[in-house]
Amino acid sequence: MMHIGLFVPCYVDQFYPRVAIATLELLEKLGYRVSVPPDQTCCGQPMANSGYERYSKKTMELFVKNFASYDYIVAPSGSCVYHVRKHYDTLEQTPEVAHIRERTVDICEFLVNHCDKALPESNFPYRVGLHQSCHGQRGLRFGKSSEVVAEPFSIVRQLLESVEGIELVDLQRADECCGFGGTFAIAEEAVSVKMGKDRVQDHILNGAQVITGTDMSCLMHMEGIIRRRQLPLRVMHVSEILNHTHQHEPSS
Amino acid sequence: MSHPHKAQEFIANENRVNWHDKSLWHVREKRDKAVNLFPEWEQLREKASQIKSHTLSRLDEYLEEFEKNAIANGVKVHWASDAIEHNDIVLSIFREHGVQRIVKSKSMLTEECHLNPFLEKHGIEVIDSDLGERIVQLAKEPPSHIVMPAIHKKRMEIDELFQKHLHTPPSHGDENILTAAAREHLRQKFMKADAALTGVNFGIAETGDFVVCTNEGNADMGVHLAPVQISSMGIEKLIPRYEDLGVFTRLLARSATGQHITTYTSQFRKPRAGTEMHLILVDNGRTVQLGREKYRRSLHCIRCGACMNTCPVYRRSGGHSYQSVIPGPIGSILSPGRDMKKYSSLPFASSLCGSCSDVCPVKINIHEQLYFWRQDITQATNEEPAKKISMKMTGWLFTKPKWFRKAGKFGRKALAKLPRWMVYNSMNVWGKHRELPEPPKESFQEWYQKNRKNNG
Ligand code: SF4
């Protein structure tokens, strides 16, 4: 039987356990055997994107050690997955590293591209704005990006559309960056916050009650702005919506 | 001053930022409309990228072919290894012809060489003849965008500039009045110019032709009137064959402004009778960049400006925040190649969203090169020691799972218990305009140990 290793990114582990729980429950409902390696920490992206890839090497090696034995490594985070697939090219390309780079997938990708079972039923009667995080959107091609000329598609939208009662709102700028960008959020605080404010505003103007996405880090950034400004919006990871079966207020 | 500081200054005026963002997004939308009418757009991008890669792989041969053909056409060809040589060549041509006044059109390269102040120092009057260029020239500012140099200026500001310098009556920012005033003013300058200077969009090796694309026709106007024409061309502007030109003109106009074709695509081959046509081929760092494999593709750039219009950081920080002749995403990968220390903050002025790479008509992997520059810059410069130490420590912590969990638990507890002023102080950059996430009682791993212990 397929054995899945659940990768829970460092900040999700510490700040958003509910997202990891939802992802785990989803996979369990589908009948997969899922393990959570206890020694996992981080994929190494924070250092690497800040220009210190060399200080993330050992972190990346630990990731490989933790996850090399699984058939798939599933994570609720497009950007970490992108980092593993894209930037683990700087490690020695052992069979383990090659396996990891091939089999580390985002939960949405897994559900659409690698899982042949029917999704568990979910119900979410709210107006939802989809934030297409850049690393998933343009890095892993979860959907056609607005710059490219091609047939439109979006695996995340496809998943959300299967949820009962959901109403997906259209945005003015479908796939504009929210301005998180890892340490960019600190190094370029002013630009980052302005981008985040504009992004949140687009969702509000179009009547969203909830912003969802595949990357909790983007959502964390926007949530920070939403809470500071006390705006009538919640953020929820796509896994939480797919795993949502009760008809109560979306909780954060 | 680094990019974040300049950006912060620009962002302080939120109305202006919103207006700037909308103006550029509007151009991005026009671009989207135009390219979506073009089913084979992606194939064309691929083709252009291949032509550029191929040309760069044999740049020396094509340059020689180009030179030979241009000379045969009667063009005087010069070579400049850097900006100083370029400017000296221009000056010596002007001296030879007793040139006092010149009109210039469409040249980021002469900006790059800082030609204007150089010529002015030598007593030559330089008039930038493209409207946007002229506006920033009057304002004594550098261009803030490579295609729309005065995009940061509001109409009322232009009105004031014209009142001051061209003595026009107040027009309340009426576009027609302003354009007419500029036209009248420039016409005088065209009539009196002793020489005309232009940039070059494409040089064609096969024929020795060179091509200048403009929307206002000022390049032609200058060249047709003046007895001496000088065109400055970066050596990477070369394309092999005449038939390649269509690939690029189709991509350029659509990407730049959403037009199907630029209004004037002027092809120059030989001088008119009784006039001289000079062409200066400029290196100025390009062969160095060519030698850097990771960054070579940055030389594909056809200067359409699309990456600036799409860049969410550029739109909110303004072109001047980059403090480089070429701003925006492409500038951020070109500039560190010239001066890594001076431009060290530019590759970090990006969220790495990748929109620039997807919009680029010649498929430059801009966001990947930004990532490479980040690695190279932190290796080569010793700036920001605090960041270096914190990154080293973070890297270490992530290799010690037990410590990581302890630190996390401690941090969450502290965050929940500390009074607000201790969490939200000047050290906490995140918290200036954002809340931190609310710390949960237990981490996922803690939850998992309790609830799924026997699993796996
Ligand atoms: S990098 Fe690409 S998008 Fe940017 S100006 Fe150059 S050609 Fe245009």
XYZ file of C-alpha atoms and ligand atoms in Angstrom:
716
model
C 0.000 0.000 0.000
C 1.138 3.470 -0.794
C 2.890 5.011 2.140
C 2.807 8.791 2.461
C 5.150 10.925 4.512
C 3.450 14.106 5.658
C 5.735 17.089 5.577
C 4.600 19.816 7.933
C 6.539 23.033 7.253
C 8.222 24.609 10.272
C 5.813 27.526 10.683
C 2.757 25.356 10.018
C 3.873 23.009 12.778
C 4.237 25.884 15.213
C 1.460 28.269 14.213
C -1.076 26.431 12.100
C -1.393 22.872 13.442
C -5.020 22.891 12.260
C -3.810 22.992 8.651
C -1.568 19.985 9.133
C -4.366 18.143 10.937
C -6.780 18.856 8.089
C -4.254 17.601 5.550
C -3.594 14.477 7.570
C -7.311 13.771 8.042
C -7.981 14.240 4.356
C -5.347 11.711 3.414
C -6.578 9.315 6.095
C -10.174 9.632 4.924
C -8.960 8.609 1.492
C -7.523 5.504 3.100
C -3.826 6.188 2.772
C -1.220 5.094 5.223
C 0.294 8.358 6.433
C 3.293 8.849 8.696
C 4.742 11.947 10.225
C 8.503 11.619 10.638
C 9.150 13.088 14.096
C 12.541 14.571 13.233
C 11.355 16.806 10.425
C 11.906 20.537 10.695
C 12.043 22.617 7.553
C 12.797 22.312 3.836
C 15.566 24.893 3.939
C 13.809 27.546 1.923
C 14.075 30.483 4.351
C 17.868 30.549 4.269
C 18.147 29.725 0.587
C 15.810 32.447 -0.641
C 17.674 34.911 1.539
C 20.890 34.134 -0.298
C 22.237 31.625 2.187
C 21.635 28.388 0.387
C 24.952 27.215 1.819
C 23.572 27.407 5.347
C 20.535 25.370 4.402
C 22.392 22.404 3.022
C 22.306 20.391 6.240
C 18.617 21.185 6.666
C 17.993 19.893 3.173
C 19.977 16.754 3.902
C 17.919 16.165 7.025
C 14.781 16.505 4.922
C 16.077 13.854 2.549
C 16.940 11.567 5.440
C 13.499 11.960 6.990
C 11.508 11.381 3.831
C 13.513 9.176 1.480
C 11.578 6.012 2.340
C 8.076 7.225 1.433
C 6.262 6.716 -1.842
C 5.040 10.296 -1.759
C 5.924 13.226 0.429
C 2.864 15.416 0.728
C 2.869 18.929 2.141
C 0.271 21.647 2.591
C 2.611 24.192 1.067
C 3.365 24.903 -2.566
C 6.417 26.989 -1.851
C 8.211 24.362 0.247
C 7.429 21.773 -2.395
C 8.785 24.127 -5.036
C 11.955 24.543 -3.050
C 12.487 20.803 -2.732
C 11.800 20.096 -6.369
C 13.672 23.067 -7.758
C 16.560 23.842 -5.472
C 17.590 20.431 -4.192
C 19.573 20.327 -7.421
C 22.427 21.770 -5.366
C 22.694 18.569 -3.321
C 24.560 15.579 -4.622
C 22.041 13.800 -6.820
C 21.899 10.461 -5.013
C 18.971 8.109 -5.731
C 17.375 9.333 -2.479
C 17.602 12.970 -3.536
C 16.259 12.139 -6.986
C 13.347 10.255 -5.404
C 12.589 13.126 -3.060
C 12.660 15.667 -5.854
C 10.289 13.605 -7.905
C 7.858 12.596 -5.212
C 7.457 15.667 -3.033
C 4.089 17.126 -3.926
C 1.644 19.671 -2.628
C -1.606 18.281 -1.240
C -3.642 19.774 -4.104
C -1.295 18.332 -6.696
C -1.468 15.002 -4.962
C -5.245 14.952 -4.896
C -5.605 15.924 -8.543
C -2.646 14.228 -10.188
C -1.647 11.249 -8.079
C -4.770 10.054 -6.324
C -7.371 7.990 -8.123
C -9.930 7.917 -5.328
C -12.988 10.082 -5.027
C -12.561 13.004 -2.676
C -14.350 12.801 0.663
C -17.463 14.913 0.739
C -17.086 18.411 2.021
C -19.369 21.289 2.603
C -18.483 24.925 2.825
C -21.316 27.369 2.174
C -19.314 30.593 1.998
C -17.978 33.044 -0.540
C -14.351 32.188 -1.051
C -11.539 34.043 -2.784
C -8.697 31.909 -4.051
C -5.223 33.283 -3.527
C -3.036 31.634 -6.124
C 0.305 31.621 -4.412
C 3.108 32.291 -6.861
C 5.309 29.300 -6.143
C 2.415 26.961 -6.777
C 0.919 28.980 -9.569
C 3.990 29.877 -11.632
C 6.607 27.635 -10.051
C 4.739 24.328 -10.053
C 2.156 25.304 -12.668
C -0.932 24.611 -10.587
C -2.780 26.732 -13.064
C -2.299 28.803 -16.163
C -0.712 32.040 -15.113
C -2.310 35.214 -16.392
C 0.785 36.173 -18.398
C 0.791 33.013 -20.474
C -1.291 32.388 -23.591
C -2.849 28.940 -23.205
C -6.026 27.128 -22.238
C -7.012 28.203 -18.730
C -6.873 25.614 -15.968
C -6.369 25.533 -12.228
C -6.097 22.391 -10.176
C -6.831 24.271 -6.965
C -10.000 25.772 -8.378
C -10.978 22.373 -9.683
C -10.706 20.941 -6.164
C -12.590 23.802 -4.573
C -15.374 23.566 -7.123
C -16.107 20.069 -5.889
C -16.964 21.415 -2.449
C -20.645 21.661 -1.722
C -22.113 25.091 -1.185
C -18.950 26.986 -1.958
C -19.117 30.165 -3.995
C -15.816 31.129 -5.576
C -15.466 34.848 -6.184
C -13.610 36.350 -9.134
C -10.825 38.778 -8.458
C -9.662 41.815 -10.409
C -6.109 40.502 -10.474
C -6.384 36.758 -10.518
C -2.829 35.811 -9.661
C -1.053 38.853 -8.303
C 1.517 38.187 -5.594
C 0.494 38.952 -2.008
C 3.950 40.211 -1.100
C 4.969 37.610 1.439
C 8.090 36.239 -0.239
C 9.801 34.825 2.867
C 12.394 37.196 4.260
C 11.202 39.672 1.626
C 8.367 40.367 4.080
C 10.990 41.704 6.481
C 13.697 43.092 4.195
C 11.152 44.980 2.079
C 8.572 45.545 4.778
C 6.972 48.594 3.168
C 6.477 47.011 -0.257
C 5.436 43.714 1.257
C 2.717 45.273 3.389
C 1.434 47.422 0.539
C 1.185 44.388 -1.716
C -0.620 42.492 1.009
C -3.079 45.319 1.614
C -3.886 45.534 -2.084
C -4.331 41.804 -2.322
C -6.706 41.669 0.634
C -8.625 44.634 -0.770
C -9.251 42.784 -4.034
C -10.856 39.938 -2.083
C -12.974 42.308 -0.006
C -14.155 44.310 -3.005
C -15.331 41.135 -4.636
C -17.251 39.956 -1.640
C -15.085 37.149 -0.294
C -15.695 35.977 3.279
C -12.726 33.665 3.264
C -9.381 33.769 1.487
C -7.967 30.376 0.758
C -4.813 29.120 -0.873
C -2.239 26.371 -1.025
C 0.383 28.234 0.913
C -0.154 29.027 4.547
C 2.730 31.495 4.474
C 0.944 33.831 2.054
C -2.188 33.410 4.128
C -0.272 34.144 7.337
C 0.944 37.414 5.841
C -2.521 38.431 4.698
C -4.035 37.319 7.977
C -1.558 39.587 9.744
C -2.854 42.520 7.744
C -6.492 41.488 8.095
C -6.230 41.221 11.880
C -4.332 44.461 12.317
C -6.946 46.288 10.293
C -9.817 44.267 11.743
C -11.265 43.406 8.364
C -14.230 41.059 7.932
C -12.303 38.185 6.409
C -10.801 34.858 7.436
C -7.996 32.868 5.931
C -8.137 29.100 5.570
C -5.924 26.612 3.827
C -7.460 24.655 0.946
C -7.026 21.456 2.985
C -9.246 22.898 5.695
C -12.000 23.644 3.215
C -11.726 20.238 1.560
C -11.889 18.661 5.016
C -14.792 20.819 6.139
C -18.005 18.952 6.752
C -19.956 20.985 9.272
C -22.060 24.006 8.596
C -20.730 26.331 11.202
C -18.945 29.641 10.798
C -15.492 29.256 9.331
C -13.138 29.401 12.259
C -9.568 30.576 12.353
C 20.602 54.183 -0.349
C 19.257 50.681 -0.692
C 16.049 49.697 -2.457
C 13.955 49.153 0.706
C 14.656 52.697 1.904
C 13.855 54.294 -1.408
C 10.760 52.144 -1.713
C 9.583 53.163 1.719
C 9.884 56.825 0.753
C 7.834 56.229 -2.383
C 5.195 54.236 -0.534
C 4.739 56.976 2.070
C 2.431 58.693 -0.420
C -0.193 56.017 -0.774
C -2.346 57.865 -3.297
C 0.589 58.218 -5.616
C 1.486 54.554 -5.247
C -2.053 53.520 -6.052
C -2.062 55.719 -9.110
C 1.353 54.446 -10.230
C 0.301 50.839 -9.711
C -2.910 51.337 -11.686
C -1.194 53.107 -14.594
C 1.255 50.274 -15.050
C -1.301 47.543 -14.506
C -3.360 49.184 -17.213
C -0.458 48.683 -19.634
C -0.073 45.104 -18.462
C -3.770 44.558 -19.254
C -3.372 46.063 -22.697
C -0.484 43.690 -23.219
C -2.613 40.741 -22.094
C -5.364 41.665 -24.540
C -2.934 41.955 -27.430
C -1.090 38.712 -26.769
C -4.263 36.743 -26.268
C -5.292 37.630 -29.799
C -2.177 35.821 -30.872
C -2.609 32.042 -30.591
C 1.000 31.225 -31.394
C 2.378 33.672 -28.811
C 4.194 31.055 -26.766
C 5.835 29.530 -29.848
C 6.973 32.957 -30.901
C 8.531 33.577 -27.480
C 10.321 30.267 -27.731
C 11.576 31.074 -31.202
C 12.830 34.490 -30.139
C 14.613 32.978 -27.180
C 16.300 30.425 -29.409
C 17.392 33.040 -31.924
C 18.894 35.086 -29.122
C 20.697 32.113 -27.575
C 22.052 31.143 -30.925
C 23.230 34.670 -31.725
C 24.941 35.026 -28.376
C 26.705 31.706 -28.858
C 28.441 33.148 -31.940
C 28.308 36.806 -31.206
C 31.826 37.448 -32.479
C 31.099 36.014 -35.919
C 27.810 37.829 -36.291
C 29.331 41.105 -35.181
C 32.010 40.826 -37.817
C 29.460 40.010 -40.458
C 27.359 42.936 -39.336
C 30.285 45.325 -39.404
C 31.382 44.200 -42.830
C 27.929 44.674 -44.318
C 27.350 48.004 -42.631
C 30.648 49.355 -43.908
C 29.806 48.139 -47.403
C 26.568 50.125 -47.123
C 28.528 53.276 -46.395
C 28.020 53.363 -42.620
C 30.956 54.427 -40.470
C 31.296 51.785 -37.774
C 33.007 52.408 -34.437
C 33.668 50.122 -31.506
C 33.494 51.222 -27.892
C 34.596 48.928 -25.119
C 33.038 51.077 -22.421
C 31.002 54.193 -21.728
C 34.006 56.497 -21.749
C 35.114 55.344 -25.156
C 31.572 55.660 -26.429
C 31.261 59.225 -25.269
C 34.666 60.150 -26.656
C 33.749 58.771 -30.043
C 30.520 60.776 -30.073
C 32.342 63.931 -29.080
C 35.067 63.508 -31.653
C 32.499 63.096 -34.430
C 30.735 66.224 -33.226
C 34.011 68.172 -33.050
C 34.849 67.160 -36.582
C 31.547 68.584 -37.810
C 31.369 71.569 -35.523
C 28.188 70.265 -33.925
C 26.635 72.555 -31.298
C 23.124 71.226 -30.876
C 21.806 67.701 -31.094
C 18.494 65.916 -30.830
C 18.356 62.466 -29.327
C 15.777 59.737 -29.485
C 15.196 56.364 -27.900
C 18.373 55.410 -26.286
C 18.719 53.755 -22.922
C 22.284 53.024 -23.944
C 23.270 56.692 -23.939
C 21.637 56.907 -20.493
C 23.796 53.985 -19.480
C 26.871 55.877 -20.743
C 25.762 59.127 -19.071
C 26.201 60.862 -22.381
C 24.037 63.923 -21.709
C 26.045 65.398 -18.851
C 29.246 64.575 -20.717
C 28.182 66.457 -23.842
C 26.747 69.341 -21.868
C 30.060 69.656 -20.087
C 31.623 70.078 -23.499
C 29.217 72.817 -24.437
C 26.851 70.828 -26.620
C 23.114 71.281 -26.244
C 21.356 67.907 -25.980
C 17.620 67.678 -26.433
C 15.827 64.440 -25.712
C 13.122 64.435 -28.306
C 10.761 61.713 -27.095
C 8.072 63.304 -24.981
C 8.656 61.255 -21.860
C 12.410 61.639 -22.114
C 12.020 65.361 -22.605
C 9.827 65.616 -19.532
C 12.343 63.899 -17.264
C 15.102 65.925 -18.882
C 13.291 69.143 -17.980
C 12.733 67.820 -14.476
C 16.430 66.923 -14.249
C 15.559 63.368 -13.312
C 16.599 60.029 -14.750
C 13.921 57.998 -16.561
C 11.963 55.785 -14.190
C 10.933 53.245 -16.824
C 12.626 52.157 -20.031
C 9.584 52.525 -22.270
C 7.614 55.176 -20.377
C 10.379 57.270 -18.844
C 8.044 59.765 -17.160
C 5.413 57.292 -15.951
C 5.979 58.498 -12.390
C 4.948 62.051 -13.268
C 1.363 63.180 -12.975
C -0.106 65.402 -15.640
C -0.311 68.403 -13.366
C 3.369 68.072 -12.633
C 4.125 68.004 -16.334
C 1.945 71.057 -16.754
C 4.027 72.886 -14.162
C 7.263 71.797 -15.790
C 6.092 73.084 -19.158
C 4.972 76.383 -17.682
C 8.360 76.816 -16.132
C 10.581 75.707 -18.993
C 8.525 76.144 -22.146
C 6.503 79.128 -20.848
C 3.185 77.564 -21.728
C 0.004 78.904 -20.117
C -1.580 76.687 -17.419
C -3.596 73.922 -19.074
C -4.836 72.061 -15.983
C -3.082 68.995 -17.246
C -4.912 68.886 -20.577
C -3.154 66.168 -22.540
C -3.777 67.696 -25.962
C -2.510 71.115 -24.996
C 0.578 69.642 -23.386
C 1.402 67.439 -26.341
C 0.896 70.306 -28.767
C 3.175 72.523 -26.707
C 5.850 69.831 -26.630
C 5.553 69.300 -30.347
C 5.929 72.990 -31.102
C 8.930 73.233 -28.818
C 10.594 70.154 -30.274
C 10.000 71.229 -33.840
C 12.214 74.245 -33.207
C 14.871 71.968 -31.818
C 14.696 69.569 -34.757
C 15.099 72.421 -37.210
C 18.201 73.693 -35.518
C 19.929 70.420 -34.706
C 23.355 69.788 -36.194
C 23.220 66.091 -35.498
C 20.772 63.399 -34.496
C 21.454 60.579 -32.105
C 19.399 57.423 -31.771
C 19.523 54.093 -30.073
C 19.107 50.813 -31.891
C 16.559 48.084 -31.246
C 17.925 45.514 -33.644
C 21.012 45.164 -35.785
C 20.789 42.669 -38.641
C 24.029 40.833 -39.337
C 22.998 39.570 -42.748
C 22.386 43.011 -44.230
C 24.112 45.488 -41.944
C 20.775 47.264 -41.384
C 19.720 48.557 -38.040
C 16.241 49.149 -36.772
C 14.825 51.782 -34.456
C 11.297 51.380 -33.098
C 9.477 54.483 -31.880
C 5.931 55.612 -31.367
C 6.403 59.313 -31.894
C 8.576 59.228 -34.991
C 11.121 61.484 -33.416
C 14.045 59.312 -34.333
C 13.110 59.657 -37.998
C 12.429 63.342 -37.674
C 15.858 63.967 -36.195
C 17.693 61.738 -38.608
C 15.924 63.105 -41.677
C 16.784 66.679 -40.862
C 20.297 66.481 -39.471
C 23.416 66.161 -41.595
C 25.035 63.767 -39.162
C 23.432 60.681 -37.629
C 24.934 58.650 -34.841
C 23.320 55.464 -33.627
C 24.553 53.708 -30.519
C 23.949 50.007 -30.269
C 24.681 47.528 -27.511
C 26.388 44.530 -29.064
C 23.679 42.180 -27.762
C 21.091 43.827 -30.023
C 22.208 41.756 -32.948
C 19.992 39.305 -34.803
C 21.333 37.091 -37.578
C 18.954 37.412 -40.486
C 16.519 39.846 -41.942
C 13.712 37.317 -41.618
C 14.239 37.155 -37.831
C 13.172 40.757 -37.494
C 9.455 40.005 -37.733
C 9.677 37.669 -34.754
C 10.988 40.444 -32.568
C 8.921 43.378 -33.785
C 5.783 41.354 -33.151
C 6.895 40.518 -29.635
C 8.268 43.949 -28.792
C 5.257 46.147 -29.438
C 2.738 43.825 -27.867
C 4.825 43.312 -24.769
C 5.668 46.956 -24.369
C 2.334 48.699 -24.842
C -0.142 46.191 -26.215
C 0.123 47.661 -29.713
C 0.324 45.242 -32.601
C 3.302 47.077 -33.986
C 5.185 50.179 -32.923
C 4.052 53.204 -34.903
C 7.421 53.659 -36.580
C 9.711 50.719 -37.218
C 12.468 52.500 -39.080
C 15.130 50.556 -40.865
C 18.375 52.313 -41.644
C 20.829 51.023 -44.186
C 22.860 53.756 -45.825
C 23.383 57.490 -45.372
C 21.440 59.961 -47.462
C 23.532 61.728 -50.065
C 25.647 64.395 -48.430
C 25.154 63.123 -44.882
C 27.056 60.825 -42.602
C 25.767 57.804 -40.748
C 27.767 56.540 -37.797
C 27.160 53.423 -35.830
C 28.838 52.822 -32.477
C 28.925 49.260 -31.226
C 29.146 49.314 -27.463
C 30.288 46.589 -25.117
C 30.317 48.300 -21.716
C 30.183 45.137 -19.633
C 28.211 42.997 -22.030
C 30.986 40.532 -22.854
C 31.628 40.075 -19.139
C 27.967 39.181 -18.659
C 28.189 36.923 -21.706
C 30.931 35.023 -19.940
C 28.756 34.325 -16.905
C 26.784 31.313 -17.877
C 24.122 31.610 -15.170
C 23.367 35.164 -16.209
C 23.940 34.996 -19.947
C 20.287 34.917 -20.847
C 19.839 38.382 -19.392
C 21.396 39.560 -22.669
C 18.305 38.377 -24.558
C 16.488 41.452 -23.337
C 14.809 43.557 -26.032
C 13.892 46.312 -23.565
C 10.144 46.039 -23.873
C 9.541 46.960 -20.241
C 6.886 44.267 -19.736
C 8.669 42.871 -16.697
C 8.437 46.291 -15.055
C 4.742 46.676 -15.759
C 3.953 43.282 -14.355
C 6.275 43.434 -11.357
C 4.239 43.972 -8.176
C 7.310 45.413 -6.472
C 8.178 47.847 -9.247
C 4.592 49.060 -9.448
C 4.649 49.910 -5.759
C 8.157 51.179 -5.334
C 8.633 53.211 -8.520
C 11.487 53.057 -10.991
C 13.730 55.478 -9.137
C 13.869 53.196 -6.107
C 16.171 50.914 -8.105
C 18.708 53.709 -8.633
C 19.893 52.067 -11.760
C 19.552 53.015 -15.443
C 17.503 49.889 -16.075
C 15.082 49.472 -13.182
C 12.686 46.666 -12.362
C 13.251 42.927 -12.602
C 15.606 42.972 -15.586
C 17.585 45.827 -14.049
C 17.904 43.802 -10.874
C 19.728 41.033 -12.718
C 21.750 43.308 -15.018
C 22.914 45.894 -12.493
C 24.736 43.607 -10.008
C 26.773 42.379 -12.956
C 28.154 45.900 -13.271
C 28.614 46.717 -9.627
C 27.682 44.034 -7.158
C 28.213 46.167 -4.089
C 26.314 49.215 -5.257
C 23.325 47.183 -6.425
C 23.438 44.503 -3.759
C 19.891 45.172 -2.542
C 18.257 44.829 -5.968
C 18.063 41.038 -6.305
C 16.312 41.066 -2.928
C 13.759 43.604 -4.121
C 11.540 40.804 -5.352
C 9.126 38.355 -3.844
C 10.292 35.857 -6.482
C 6.740 35.621 -7.757
C 8.018 34.801 -11.231
C 5.616 37.034 -13.118
C 8.552 38.730 -14.867
C 9.760 35.462 -16.353
C 6.303 34.510 -17.582
C 5.700 37.887 -19.201
C 9.129 38.213 -20.815
C 8.825 37.903 -24.610
C 12.314 36.431 -24.925
C 11.882 34.054 -21.996
C 14.556 35.317 -19.672
C 14.467 33.289 -16.459
C 14.564 36.496 -14.449
C 13.328 35.115 -11.124
C 15.853 32.283 -11.247
C 18.669 34.698 -11.906
C 17.500 36.803 -8.982
C 17.881 33.732 -6.799
C 21.399 33.093 -8.164
C 22.413 36.690 -7.550
C 21.257 36.434 -3.958
C 23.605 33.522 -3.405
C 26.496 35.252 -5.156
C 25.980 38.551 -3.363
C 25.957 37.111 0.143
C 29.135 35.216 -0.729
C 30.977 38.143 -2.222
C 29.961 41.054 -0.032
C 30.153 41.173 3.714
C 27.172 43.406 4.197
C 24.467 42.707 6.744
C 26.461 40.619 9.227
C 23.382 40.376 11.455
C 21.432 38.691 8.692
C 24.296 36.344 8.031
C 24.507 35.279 11.657
C 20.773 34.827 12.015
C 20.664 32.733 8.856
C 23.506 30.601 10.078
C 21.750 30.090 13.402
C 18.425 29.308 11.769
C 20.169 26.811 9.522
C 21.698 25.202 12.563
C 18.434 25.091 14.512
C 16.704 23.310 11.647
C 19.193 20.469 11.861
C 18.398 19.899 15.533
C 14.763 18.760 15.655
C 14.607 18.626 19.453
C 15.974 22.110 19.860
C 13.713 23.376 17.122
C 10.667 22.066 18.990
C 11.859 23.499 22.276
C 12.556 26.864 20.738
C 9.161 26.791 19.056
C 7.365 25.958 22.258
C 9.228 28.649 24.136
C 8.518 31.200 21.439
C 4.818 30.426 21.284
C 4.484 30.633 25.054
C 6.311 33.934 25.130
C 4.193 35.308 22.334
C 1.018 34.345 24.189
C 2.110 35.713 27.541
C 4.237 38.766 26.905
C 2.581 42.164 27.061
C 1.871 43.644 23.672
C 4.505 46.342 23.853
C 7.211 43.746 24.333
C 6.198 41.845 21.238
C 5.376 44.796 19.028
C 8.412 47.004 19.335
C 10.870 48.440 16.859
C 12.774 45.159 16.673
C 9.722 43.419 15.273
C 9.646 44.489 11.639
C 6.856 42.050 10.838
C 4.624 43.640 13.448
C 4.864 47.220 12.181
C 1.768 46.840 10.048
C 0.837 43.196 10.589
C -0.195 40.991 13.485
C 1.800 37.904 14.233
C -0.130 34.650 14.015
C -1.992 33.751 17.180
C 0.085 31.070 18.882
C -1.822 27.794 19.268
C -1.633 25.832 22.501
C 0.125 22.933 20.931
C 2.185 22.466 17.820
C 1.181 19.901 15.265
C 3.881 17.509 16.438
C 2.580 17.795 20.009
C -0.947 17.128 18.814
C 0.266 14.211 16.764
C 2.119 12.607 19.651
C -1.051 12.733 21.695
C -3.558 11.676 19.076
C -1.809 9.450 16.602
C 1.043 8.115 18.650
C 0.732 4.573 17.534
C 0.467 5.370 13.877
C 3.130 5.050 11.216
S 13.651 41.293 -19.491
Fe 12.118 40.595 -20.927
S 10.244 41.607 -20.207
Fe 11.941 42.695 -19.243
S 12.396 44.396 -20.611
Fe 13.720 42.705 -21.226
S 12.616 41.643 -22.838
Fe 11.136 42.933 -21.790
